XYZ file of C-alpha atoms in Angstrom:
766
model
C 10.520 154.993 220.188
C 8.407 157.798 221.615
C 8.783 160.002 224.684
C 12.442 159.153 225.286
C 13.169 160.670 221.854
C 11.801 164.155 222.484
C 13.436 167.401 223.445
C 10.746 169.454 225.165
C 10.427 172.747 227.011
C 7.823 174.429 229.172
C 8.512 177.975 227.978
C 9.248 179.774 224.691
C 12.825 180.137 223.497
C 12.874 183.883 224.107
C 11.251 183.711 227.532
C 12.037 186.862 229.577
C 13.579 184.707 232.290
C 16.455 183.714 229.978
C 18.439 186.825 231.002
C 18.942 188.491 227.659
C 19.483 185.315 225.663
C 18.164 185.913 222.138
C 16.589 182.485 222.283
C 18.515 180.987 219.370
C 20.426 178.623 221.645
C 17.069 177.438 222.977
C 15.282 177.111 219.640
C 14.637 173.735 217.988
C 16.342 172.745 214.694
C 14.552 171.175 211.748
C 16.068 170.388 208.361
C 15.968 168.211 205.267
C 19.705 168.258 204.570
C 19.437 171.457 202.549
C 16.718 173.693 203.990
C 16.763 174.297 207.730
C 14.917 176.234 210.381
C 15.231 177.143 214.037
C 11.795 177.093 215.659
C 11.529 179.487 218.609
C 7.993 178.773 219.768
C 7.643 182.377 220.922
C 4.411 184.143 221.860
C 2.683 186.165 220.483
C 5.202 186.357 217.606
C 6.592 183.063 216.407
C 9.992 183.255 214.760
C 11.413 180.557 212.502
C 14.958 181.454 211.494
C 15.712 180.004 208.050
C 18.785 178.658 206.279
C 19.547 177.131 202.907
C 22.873 175.307 202.699
C 24.268 177.055 199.612
C 23.735 180.714 200.556
C 27.355 181.859 200.780
C 28.992 185.214 200.186
C 31.340 184.979 197.233
C 34.872 185.520 195.944
C 37.606 186.691 195.990
C 39.157 183.571 197.487
C 42.764 182.936 198.569
C 45.232 182.641 195.698
C 48.655 181.073 195.218
C 51.671 183.225 196.032
C 54.483 183.633 193.486
C 57.774 182.255 194.677
C 56.177 179.749 197.038
C 58.104 176.717 195.773
C 61.478 178.365 196.233
C 60.542 179.685 199.680
C 59.413 176.248 200.829
C 62.709 174.649 199.823
C 64.699 177.403 201.528
C 62.543 177.138 204.653
C 63.320 173.430 204.885
C 67.001 174.144 204.806
C 66.645 176.795 207.500
C 64.721 174.414 209.774
C 67.291 171.653 209.356
C 69.946 174.267 210.227
C 68.059 175.231 213.377
C 66.867 178.599 212.088
C 63.127 178.188 212.610
C 62.440 181.917 212.952
C 63.961 182.573 209.531
C 61.931 179.707 208.085
C 58.710 181.172 209.442
C 59.548 184.558 207.945
C 60.013 182.964 204.533
C 56.713 181.092 204.694
C 54.803 184.090 205.987
C 56.028 186.353 203.206
C 56.048 183.966 200.265
C 53.660 181.047 200.753
C 50.586 181.940 202.779
C 47.822 183.900 201.105
C 46.201 186.590 203.249
C 42.637 186.046 204.383
C 40.079 187.309 201.880
C 37.110 187.262 204.248
C 34.647 187.588 205.623
C 33.093 185.246 203.074
C 30.436 183.704 205.219
C 27.661 181.182 204.996
C 24.548 183.279 205.593
C 20.909 182.855 206.625
C 18.085 182.987 204.116
C 16.020 185.081 206.512
C 13.233 184.815 209.070
C 9.613 183.769 208.979
C 7.428 185.681 211.450
C 3.948 184.505 212.455
C 2.273 187.089 214.670
C -1.022 186.527 216.464
C -3.480 189.418 216.006
C -6.957 190.325 217.240
C -6.270 188.805 220.643
C -5.607 190.232 224.070
C -1.814 190.793 224.226
C -2.025 190.336 227.978
C -4.257 187.296 227.741
C -3.237 184.288 229.750
C -1.437 181.511 227.910
C -1.542 178.130 229.607
C -0.464 174.516 229.105
C 2.450 175.687 226.994
C 4.767 173.053 225.548
C 7.213 173.024 222.677
C 8.975 169.892 221.596
C 11.193 168.380 218.960
C 10.330 164.762 218.203
C 13.480 163.091 216.915
C 11.533 160.076 215.690
C 9.258 162.115 213.402
C 11.561 165.110 212.801
C 8.674 167.430 213.644
C 8.861 170.434 215.939
C 5.623 171.437 217.608
C 4.288 174.196 219.816
C 1.042 173.785 221.771
C -0.713 176.154 224.164
C -4.134 177.261 225.362
C -5.126 180.897 224.884
C -8.505 182.371 225.746
C -9.830 178.852 226.182
C -8.706 177.648 222.746
C -6.013 175.005 222.271
C -3.578 175.831 219.480
C -0.970 173.596 217.889
C 1.720 174.435 215.344
C 3.719 171.670 213.650
C 6.847 172.445 211.658
C 8.927 170.109 209.516
C 11.156 170.246 206.445
C 10.560 167.476 203.954
C 13.445 165.734 202.224
C 10.920 164.059 199.942
C 9.209 167.229 198.733
C 11.888 169.866 199.422
C 9.617 172.270 201.269
C 9.249 173.480 204.818
C 5.738 173.119 206.185
C 4.095 174.983 209.072
C 0.660 173.699 210.046
C -1.444 175.620 212.600
C -4.606 174.066 213.987
C -7.024 175.056 216.752
C -9.730 173.093 218.544
C -12.392 175.768 217.955
C -13.383 176.941 214.440
C -12.457 180.461 213.398
C -9.826 180.893 216.131
C -6.731 181.620 214.065
C -5.922 185.290 213.515
C -2.399 186.057 212.383
C -0.085 187.983 210.119
C 2.735 186.299 208.220
C 5.870 187.966 206.876
C 9.422 187.122 205.794
C 12.426 189.349 206.396
C 16.165 189.355 205.963
C 18.641 191.593 207.713
C 20.476 192.644 204.525
C 20.607 192.301 200.758
C 17.079 191.076 200.032
C 13.687 192.334 198.863
C 10.230 191.115 199.830
C 6.982 191.224 197.920
C 3.569 189.573 197.705
C 2.051 187.719 194.764
C -1.622 186.796 194.278
C -2.564 187.743 197.862
C -1.385 184.337 199.180
C 2.336 184.142 198.383
C 5.273 185.922 199.987
C 8.490 186.299 197.996
C 11.942 186.977 199.425
C 14.869 187.212 197.041
C 18.402 188.524 197.258
C 22.104 187.810 196.991
C 24.599 186.891 199.687
C 27.344 189.476 200.079
C 29.242 191.554 202.614
C 28.226 195.082 201.813
C 29.451 195.910 198.353
C 32.003 193.101 198.321
C 31.996 189.328 198.032
C 28.951 189.073 195.794
C 27.885 185.470 196.106
C 24.923 183.162 195.749
C 21.552 184.475 194.589
C 18.468 183.036 196.251
C 14.685 183.129 196.078
C 12.093 181.865 198.513
C 8.331 181.551 197.999
C 5.950 181.028 200.887
C 2.385 179.977 200.072
C -0.366 180.354 202.672
C -3.440 178.098 202.582
C -6.181 178.996 205.058
C -8.985 176.672 206.069
C -11.913 179.070 206.311
C -11.709 182.725 207.276
C -10.060 185.369 205.119
C -6.579 185.589 203.638
C -5.509 189.055 202.492
C -2.434 190.996 201.466
C -1.540 193.972 203.647
C 1.651 195.608 202.397
C 4.390 192.984 202.368
C 2.490 190.744 204.767
C -0.282 188.209 204.577
C -3.127 188.542 207.062
C -5.380 185.687 208.132
C -8.525 186.214 210.187
C -11.078 183.739 211.449
C -9.437 180.627 210.009
C -10.050 177.110 211.303
C -6.534 176.107 210.228
C -3.542 177.520 208.388
C -0.765 175.789 206.451
C 2.351 177.546 205.175
C 4.552 175.996 202.485
C 8.043 177.405 201.941
C 10.344 176.622 199.005
C 13.843 178.102 198.651
C 16.200 177.742 195.690
C 19.573 179.263 194.774
C 21.830 179.630 191.746
C 24.758 177.860 193.442
C 26.371 175.365 191.076
C 28.415 172.832 193.005
C 29.898 171.224 189.881
C 31.413 174.588 188.945
C 30.813 177.301 191.551
C 32.287 179.956 189.254
C 29.400 179.460 186.824
C 26.049 179.998 188.610
C 23.022 178.025 187.525
C 21.061 179.791 184.817
C 17.578 179.022 186.052
C 14.472 180.971 187.007
C 14.610 180.535 190.780
C 11.053 181.769 191.380
C 9.676 179.323 188.809
C 11.711 176.541 190.431
C 10.218 177.376 193.822
C 6.769 177.493 192.284
C 7.226 173.959 190.953
C 8.154 172.778 194.452
C 5.096 174.472 195.932
C 2.668 173.190 193.331
C 3.865 169.630 193.827
C 3.517 169.969 197.592
C 0.034 171.462 197.327
C -1.138 168.620 195.117
C -0.138 166.200 197.849
C -1.723 168.102 200.686
C -0.540 168.456 204.258
C -1.374 164.997 205.576
C 0.397 163.161 202.749
C 3.396 165.494 202.968
C 3.639 164.782 206.675
C 3.278 161.042 206.219
C 5.917 160.884 203.479
C 8.254 163.064 205.519
C 7.994 160.841 208.588
C 8.447 157.656 206.577
C 11.600 158.940 204.874
C 13.086 160.243 208.123
C 12.408 156.994 209.962
C 13.985 155.004 207.133
C 17.299 156.363 208.386
C 16.653 157.273 211.993
C 15.098 154.012 213.172
C 18.055 151.908 212.154
C 19.581 152.437 215.599
C 18.064 152.325 219.068
C 19.930 153.134 222.278
C 18.596 152.864 225.799
C 20.864 153.383 228.806
C 20.000 152.757 232.434
C 21.896 154.338 235.304
C 22.766 152.648 238.574
C 21.571 155.762 240.425
C 18.007 155.231 241.777
C 17.350 158.981 241.658
C 18.268 159.325 237.981
C 14.839 158.307 236.700
C 13.269 161.347 238.371
C 15.149 163.654 236.003
C 13.686 161.941 232.939
C 10.287 163.568 233.550
C 11.760 167.098 233.483
C 11.869 169.423 230.469
C 15.112 169.042 228.555
C 16.706 172.274 229.743
C 15.925 171.371 233.348
C 17.345 167.871 232.829
C 20.539 169.397 231.498
C 20.709 171.859 234.388
C 20.226 169.037 236.899
C 23.047 167.080 235.308
C 25.266 170.153 235.272
C 24.689 170.454 238.997
C 25.911 166.919 239.596
C 22.853 164.790 238.878
C 22.815 161.538 236.918
C 20.739 161.036 233.792
C 21.639 158.145 231.506
C 18.462 158.797 229.539
C 19.742 162.239 228.591
C 22.854 160.586 227.157
C 20.667 158.329 225.006
C 18.710 161.373 223.861
C 21.888 163.283 223.083
C 23.244 160.367 221.041
C 20.093 160.166 218.947
C 20.035 163.952 218.661
C 23.452 163.741 216.995
C 22.083 161.270 214.471
C 19.010 163.453 213.966
C 21.181 166.512 213.287
C 23.283 164.658 210.728
C 20.218 163.346 208.897
C 18.841 166.895 208.935
C 22.004 168.578 207.623
C 23.676 166.055 205.293
C 21.714 164.100 202.727
C 22.769 162.650 199.352
C 22.863 165.271 196.623
C 23.345 168.120 199.081
C 26.350 169.929 200.520
C 28.010 168.490 203.638
C 27.305 169.803 207.115
C 29.428 172.866 207.827
C 30.664 174.200 211.178
C 27.090 174.954 212.170
C 25.460 172.112 210.273
C 22.985 174.193 208.289
C 21.776 176.360 211.200
C 23.279 179.841 211.360
C 21.527 183.154 212.188
C 24.444 185.524 211.454
C 25.504 187.373 208.317
C 29.085 186.894 209.471
C 29.113 183.476 211.092
C 31.909 182.404 213.442
C 34.799 181.241 211.231
C 32.443 181.928 208.290
C 30.762 178.600 209.158
C 33.179 177.084 206.661
C 34.632 173.611 206.142
C 37.586 173.336 208.519
C 39.740 170.405 207.402
C 42.049 170.183 210.411
C 39.441 168.223 212.394
C 36.059 169.928 212.366
C 34.607 168.716 209.060
C 36.003 165.240 209.633
C 34.496 165.110 213.126
C 31.102 165.952 211.650
C 31.191 162.536 209.993
C 32.745 160.318 212.652
C 29.332 158.951 213.616
C 28.218 158.248 210.040
C 29.273 154.659 209.535
C 29.097 153.243 213.041
C 25.614 154.695 213.668
C 24.253 153.290 210.401
C 23.952 156.459 208.340
C 26.220 155.653 205.405
C 24.126 157.662 202.938
C 24.701 160.802 204.987
C 28.431 160.452 204.324
C 28.035 161.012 200.584
C 27.900 164.853 200.598
C 31.276 164.838 202.368
C 32.776 162.733 199.591
C 31.234 164.975 196.936
C 32.900 168.016 198.483
C 36.291 166.342 198.654
C 36.091 165.230 195.033
C 35.267 168.835 194.182
C 38.609 169.821 195.717
C 40.690 167.476 193.557
C 41.138 169.690 190.487
C 41.850 172.917 192.410
C 44.001 170.843 194.761
C 46.073 169.538 191.848
C 46.667 173.110 190.720
C 47.749 174.102 194.231
C 50.039 171.081 194.477
C 51.747 171.996 191.200
C 51.935 175.786 191.567
C 52.709 176.108 195.293
C 54.637 172.911 195.993
C 55.884 171.642 192.643
C 54.283 168.304 193.460
C 51.995 165.898 191.652
C 48.713 164.758 193.212
C 46.318 167.013 195.099
C 46.520 168.970 198.347
C 44.191 170.928 200.630
C 44.888 172.891 203.782
C 43.048 173.753 206.956
C 39.910 175.180 205.383
C 37.736 175.581 202.317
C 34.176 176.693 201.602
C 31.493 176.665 198.925
C 34.014 178.038 196.402
C 36.298 174.999 196.750
C 39.597 176.813 197.155
C 42.714 174.899 198.257
C 45.408 177.585 198.597
C 47.317 177.844 201.893
C 46.339 180.947 203.849
C 46.379 182.716 207.176
C 48.799 182.413 210.055
C 51.535 179.809 210.124
C 50.216 177.927 213.165
C 47.164 176.803 211.207
C 47.777 177.805 207.587
C 51.029 176.015 206.759
C 49.508 172.560 207.010
C 49.140 170.613 203.740
C 47.427 167.638 205.366
C 43.726 168.473 204.935
C 43.214 166.266 201.901
C 45.253 163.448 203.406
C 43.152 163.375 206.548
C 39.890 163.540 204.633
C 40.552 160.773 202.135
C 40.830 158.198 204.947
C 37.059 158.288 205.156
C 36.723 156.953 201.615
C 38.457 153.794 202.802
C 36.324 153.680 205.929
C 33.192 153.843 203.800
C 34.390 150.766 201.931
C 35.344 148.926 205.114
C 31.870 149.355 206.562
C 29.835 148.846 203.381
C 31.973 146.566 201.213
C 30.988 148.679 198.188
C 33.513 147.525 195.569
C 32.316 149.993 192.955
C 32.806 152.852 195.390
C 36.299 151.569 196.199
C 37.303 151.284 192.556
C 35.671 154.398 191.133
C 35.823 156.878 194.001
C 37.998 155.784 196.929
C 41.102 154.465 195.173
C 41.500 157.354 192.692
C 41.261 160.140 195.294
C 43.410 158.334 197.865
C 46.063 157.780 195.207
C 46.049 161.488 194.294
C 46.659 162.364 197.949
C 49.427 159.749 198.128
C 51.107 161.104 194.995
C 51.347 164.523 196.594
C 52.975 163.084 199.691
C 55.487 161.076 197.644
C 56.763 164.317 196.136
C 56.394 166.332 199.342
C 58.454 164.115 201.631
C 62.209 164.636 202.011
C 64.977 162.653 203.648
C 65.975 163.898 207.078
C 69.668 164.832 206.812
C 70.545 163.078 210.066
C 68.316 160.001 210.165
C 67.757 159.423 206.461
C 64.066 158.797 207.138
C 61.275 160.422 205.141
C 59.781 163.513 206.821
C 57.057 166.028 206.064
C 57.605 169.748 206.196
C 57.751 172.606 206.604
C 54.465 172.055 208.375
C 52.785 172.474 211.751
C 50.912 170.567 214.400
C 47.497 172.164 213.838
C 47.117 175.466 215.678
C 49.630 174.516 218.372
C 53.058 176.063 218.987
C 56.289 175.309 220.808
C 59.083 177.414 222.283
C 62.146 177.726 220.075
C 65.736 177.745 221.435
C 65.588 181.545 221.097
C 62.511 181.661 223.348
C 59.934 182.448 220.650
C 56.563 180.821 220.039
C 56.948 178.832 216.824
C 54.567 176.690 214.805
C 56.756 175.641 211.878
C 58.729 172.406 212.019
C 59.654 169.242 210.191
C 57.979 165.874 210.850
C 55.176 166.834 213.248
C 53.577 163.674 214.603
C 50.209 164.147 212.925
C 51.763 164.683 209.494
C 53.714 161.468 209.721
C 50.705 159.496 210.968
C 48.397 160.848 208.265
C 50.900 160.142 205.497
C 51.497 156.609 206.733
C 47.755 156.008 206.855
C 47.222 157.334 203.324
C 49.958 155.078 201.979
C 48.625 152.057 203.885
C 45.085 152.669 202.639
C 46.165 152.949 199.010
C 48.200 149.748 199.338
C 45.247 147.945 200.972
C 42.798 149.166 198.333
C 45.173 148.152 195.539
C 45.389 144.653 196.983
C 41.597 144.348 197.046
C 41.361 145.667 193.486
C 44.310 143.494 192.354
C 46.359 146.485 191.241
C 50.117 146.027 191.076
C 52.257 148.806 189.644
C 55.352 150.881 190.303
C 53.394 153.373 192.372
C 52.317 150.726 194.880
C 55.866 149.457 195.131
C 57.162 152.967 195.776
C 54.487 153.657 198.396
C 55.411 150.458 200.199
C 59.105 151.310 200.197
C 58.633 154.895 201.405
C 56.074 153.905 204.047
C 58.573 151.536 205.601
C 61.088 154.380 205.919
C 58.774 157.064 207.323
C 59.894 158.777 210.515
C 57.257 158.111 213.154
C 56.726 159.965 216.427
C 58.685 158.836 219.422
C 58.046 158.708 223.141
C 59.549 161.560 225.133
C 61.616 161.387 228.327
C 58.460 161.925 230.396
C 56.697 158.982 228.750
C 54.353 161.030 226.558
C 53.982 160.657 222.804
C 55.964 163.451 221.163
C 54.008 166.039 219.176
C 57.144 167.346 217.464
C 60.152 165.332 216.314
C 62.292 166.920 219.022
C 61.686 167.241 222.745
C 60.578 170.881 222.963
C 58.642 173.007 225.421
C 54.965 173.435 224.555
C 53.672 176.987 224.391
C 50.208 175.866 225.543
C 50.296 172.555 227.459
C 46.485 172.414 227.558
C 45.950 173.094 223.867
C 42.559 172.118 222.413
C 44.097 170.169 219.486
C 45.660 166.861 220.533
C 46.940 166.189 217.055
C 49.709 163.726 217.895
C 47.082 161.196 219.011
C 45.596 161.043 215.505
C 46.956 157.516 215.170
C 44.852 156.488 218.171
C 41.627 158.084 216.934
C 40.309 158.542 214.313
C 43.242 156.495 213.004
C 43.938 152.943 214.098
C 47.726 152.743 213.950
C 47.933 152.309 217.710
C 46.277 149.430 219.554
C 47.008 147.480 222.718
C 47.838 144.457 220.589
C 50.248 146.118 218.167
C 51.741 149.091 220.081
C 51.228 148.722 223.850
C 54.022 151.210 224.590
C 52.376 153.900 222.470
C 49.004 153.239 224.116
C 50.606 153.884 227.495
C 52.238 157.033 226.134
C 48.896 158.170 224.715
C 47.267 157.809 228.124
C 49.999 159.917 229.701
C 49.569 162.483 226.952
C 45.858 162.759 227.643
C 46.310 163.046 231.384
C 48.886 165.788 230.892
C 46.691 167.786 228.512
C 43.669 167.518 230.772
C 45.648 168.499 233.857
C 46.617 171.703 232.047
C 43.072 172.665 231.040
C 42.603 170.654 227.855
C 39.164 169.900 226.490
C 37.925 173.432 227.035
C 36.074 173.556 223.703
C 33.139 171.336 222.879
C 34.707 169.562 219.917
C 37.977 169.015 221.791
C 36.114 167.368 224.660
C 34.286 165.173 222.151
C 37.620 164.055 220.679
C 38.845 163.187 224.177
C 35.811 160.936 224.729
C 36.851 158.968 221.653
C 40.472 158.803 222.794
C 39.520 157.307 226.160
C 37.157 154.900 224.428
C 39.992 153.613 222.239
C 42.079 153.286 225.395
C 39.190 151.174 226.756
C 38.836 153.382 229.792
C 35.090 153.667 230.167
C 35.249 155.698 233.359
C 37.356 158.451 231.819
C 35.267 158.416 228.645
C 32.156 158.811 230.790
C 33.694 161.582 232.907
C 34.596 163.563 229.818
C 31.126 163.050 228.386
C 29.711 164.470 231.617
C 32.079 167.415 231.335
C 30.849 168.004 227.795
C 27.306 168.220 229.166
C 28.375 170.462 232.036
C 30.548 172.947 230.195
C 29.896 172.707 226.457
C 26.198 172.010 225.914
C 23.502 174.636 225.311
C 19.858 174.397 226.442
C 18.766 173.037 223.043
C 21.603 170.468 223.342
C 23.679 172.166 220.670
C 27.420 171.906 221.237
C 29.087 175.046 222.557
C 32.626 175.720 221.321
C 31.778 178.517 222.398
C 29.915 179.749 220.375
C 27.715 177.029 218.863
C 29.645 174.616 216.662
C 28.013 171.349 215.642
C 31.108 169.137 215.473
C 30.942 168.497 219.217
C 27.456 167.033 218.844
C 28.627 164.676 216.138
C 31.932 163.812 217.783
C 30.336 163.029 221.144
C 27.697 160.824 219.520
C 30.524 158.927 217.824
C 32.242 158.653 221.202
C 29.174 157.105 222.818
C 29.066 154.524 220.028
C 32.794 153.880 220.462
C 32.233 153.114 224.143
C 29.809 150.358 223.150
C 31.322 148.902 219.981
C 34.709 148.990 218.257
C 35.948 147.270 215.113
C 38.995 149.225 213.959
C 41.430 146.314 214.445
C 39.375 143.812 212.398
C 37.787 142.477 215.580
C 34.281 143.371 216.760
C 34.754 144.341 220.393
C 31.580 144.428 222.490
C 31.253 146.988 225.295
C 34.972 147.853 225.186
C 34.636 151.024 227.289
C 31.411 150.505 229.236
C 31.326 152.802 232.291
C 30.008 151.584 235.618
C 27.267 154.225 235.497
C 25.586 152.444 232.574
C 24.681 149.328 234.479
C 22.095 148.145 231.995
C 21.045 148.986 228.488
C 20.615 147.977 224.911
C 21.815 149.187 221.571
C 20.517 147.915 218.275
C 21.758 148.558 214.764
C 25.311 149.803 215.234
C 27.610 148.993 212.314
C 31.000 147.280 212.434
C 33.670 147.170 209.754
C 33.389 144.151 207.516
C 29.685 144.672 206.831
C 28.165 143.689 210.168
C 25.215 145.098 212.096
C 25.284 144.539 215.847
C 22.704 144.423 218.656
C 23.854 144.305 222.287
C 21.930 143.911 225.548
C 23.651 144.071 228.938
C 22.596 144.024 232.596
C 24.557 144.680 235.781
C 27.457 145.646 233.541
C 27.577 142.190 231.929
C 26.712 141.173 228.372
C 23.384 139.341 228.207
C 22.701 139.040 224.487
C 24.458 139.809 221.230
C 23.079 139.469 217.729
C 25.278 140.020 214.678
C 23.811 140.314 211.195
C 26.203 139.764 208.311
C 25.508 141.858 205.256
C 28.497 140.743 203.152
C 29.230 137.189 204.261
C 32.678 137.979 205.625
C 34.439 136.039 208.359
C 33.575 137.473 211.769
C 35.800 137.787 214.847
C 34.056 138.899 218.042
C 35.678 139.758 221.358
C 34.173 140.321 224.781
C 35.765 140.296 228.221
C 38.771 138.246 227.170
C 36.785 135.804 225.029
C 37.357 135.739 221.279
C 35.192 133.812 218.841
C 35.788 133.461 215.104
C 33.224 132.095 212.654
C 32.226 132.144 209.012
C 29.079 133.965 207.933
C 26.806 134.114 204.933
C 25.317 137.308 203.565
C 21.978 137.939 205.263
C 22.762 135.542 208.112
C 22.151 136.342 211.787
C 24.407 135.030 214.557
C 24.517 134.886 218.343
C 28.220 134.364 219.129
C 27.970 134.047 222.931
């Protein structure tokens, strides 16, 4: 695990040849789950843009609207009567809260390291900047005036500090100034000639006062002089320089309305003192060891059948991407991209922290796109699709913490807005854990956010077998979501089946009989699929936990009478319960295929007709311009993988690289949005291993381009870890390690083998 796990570049991020690009989309991300940085590698002024996960502008947040319950009931009646326009008017006026933003996730600031006392026009040679995924260290090396310089930057999850270490191969060669800035709402100062302080409060002008934050940066010079000059530190004639940055906030996740009452500067000082006692080399060693504990669980190496592909592997990463975008082949770049997704998740979602938001933890803007919030109508969920299968179960825990934080506000919303028991959440939330419905009908009137999210609690159990987690965390929250749906569902007046609504198919619209674009409906396909899945998961969990009560009996009865989406006259799966004209045939959301992925309601074994309809649905969407955002293309990769069509999965992965990938391999919505990185990494894993139907399927969607390769350490449901080696498109070796001692069923190329296992045992089934 060395050179094939590095992103590297031959020029700074803000190189003049980048045609006005600010460089952020070329910078390299580092993070410890909480504290992140974008390393530019610029000359002569290095910029490291800084984030801390909890720096959010504050309330007010959306609130419940009076009269919502009555309006919802009346809207149902109007829809059943065919008056969808009247129903939308009712919901718009009486149910949906107006937006109360911007209320954005914001940057901490910027760290600037500016070379001084050197010729500004002096030649810089042998420049290289790289991000080593195996060590989670970004580095910048160059030769200036005959001296080789190297800067290493990492953010330690062990010691909760960012570290910048600058060395040179000639004594006394480091001359620099160091400063921290923030665009708005912060003050800077210097303490004891060696410490920079930046402190402030997230806000939007005079409104939305939010999280308070403090950062301390300590400079330690090896030789030379270290002085204060205004609000900067100046170093001259040093042999080496190490900067230690600690950032803390008053955000209180347990109760965001009550900020932590703690001296933030003293807290930062404790972090710094502990780091200084260790020293740079021990900090670095501990950081690498902790990162590798997670990262090295999985190895992926892909080989192309194109003899010219290997030539691209020696190019800088941006040139490799450009070559692929121009039609070249580069299986090694796919392997790198897959591991980059795992790296980004490790770096933005660790136990005890907040989950990765729309930008992970990396955001340079005071008003981020979509506030960088937690979108619950696919984006947050997609961030975690790779968690279990790529052996990063611990990284899933912040996601569960957030969802559990929504339960109490979600119960209040369920009672006050809907008159229902249980808990509900809608298309979005943020650090303030609100659950009220808000915004426009096409995305706001969608009470399925909690239902979609709680599926992942069951998935965590299926992969890990953690009975305590199932009993204490998964079952209670899934049941709360199910209780809401039991009260929310109504009988369709014509069919007598249980239907959801008024609701929408996320962000999509259809043409009403009056010729208007409409989002509101009854029984959209995704609603019905999500509700069925929630009920099935609660029933399954209850069986494992040996729970039998009236609730389980009721769930079973209602589940069996749920209206489920049909197949339309053209052979496609229907997105709405009626055959209507789509307003946007190439819409980015393909919500009615939820039951295919991430759900598992549809398989070739159980529903071959729906699988055929799903394929037609995908082809139709793509032929009308679908997949035009990064995350949407990532979802499509997973769809084709579940359909076991490796060629189409591969083609869509290539299109993701061509149209939705930035030079630093960040996903491009546009703009940057990290869910595409995570979703595509999950899709690559899904091409190589599937286990959603209780069978471990090896290489189910292997494309012809990946003629040879190996993957080690992928996880399968049931508590199995899987290694696969193939050559000439054919399985050569398979090793399955059983962690729980469950029975194992393995399938490959029409062969199916079933055998008993013991916990800790290793098996070669073929």
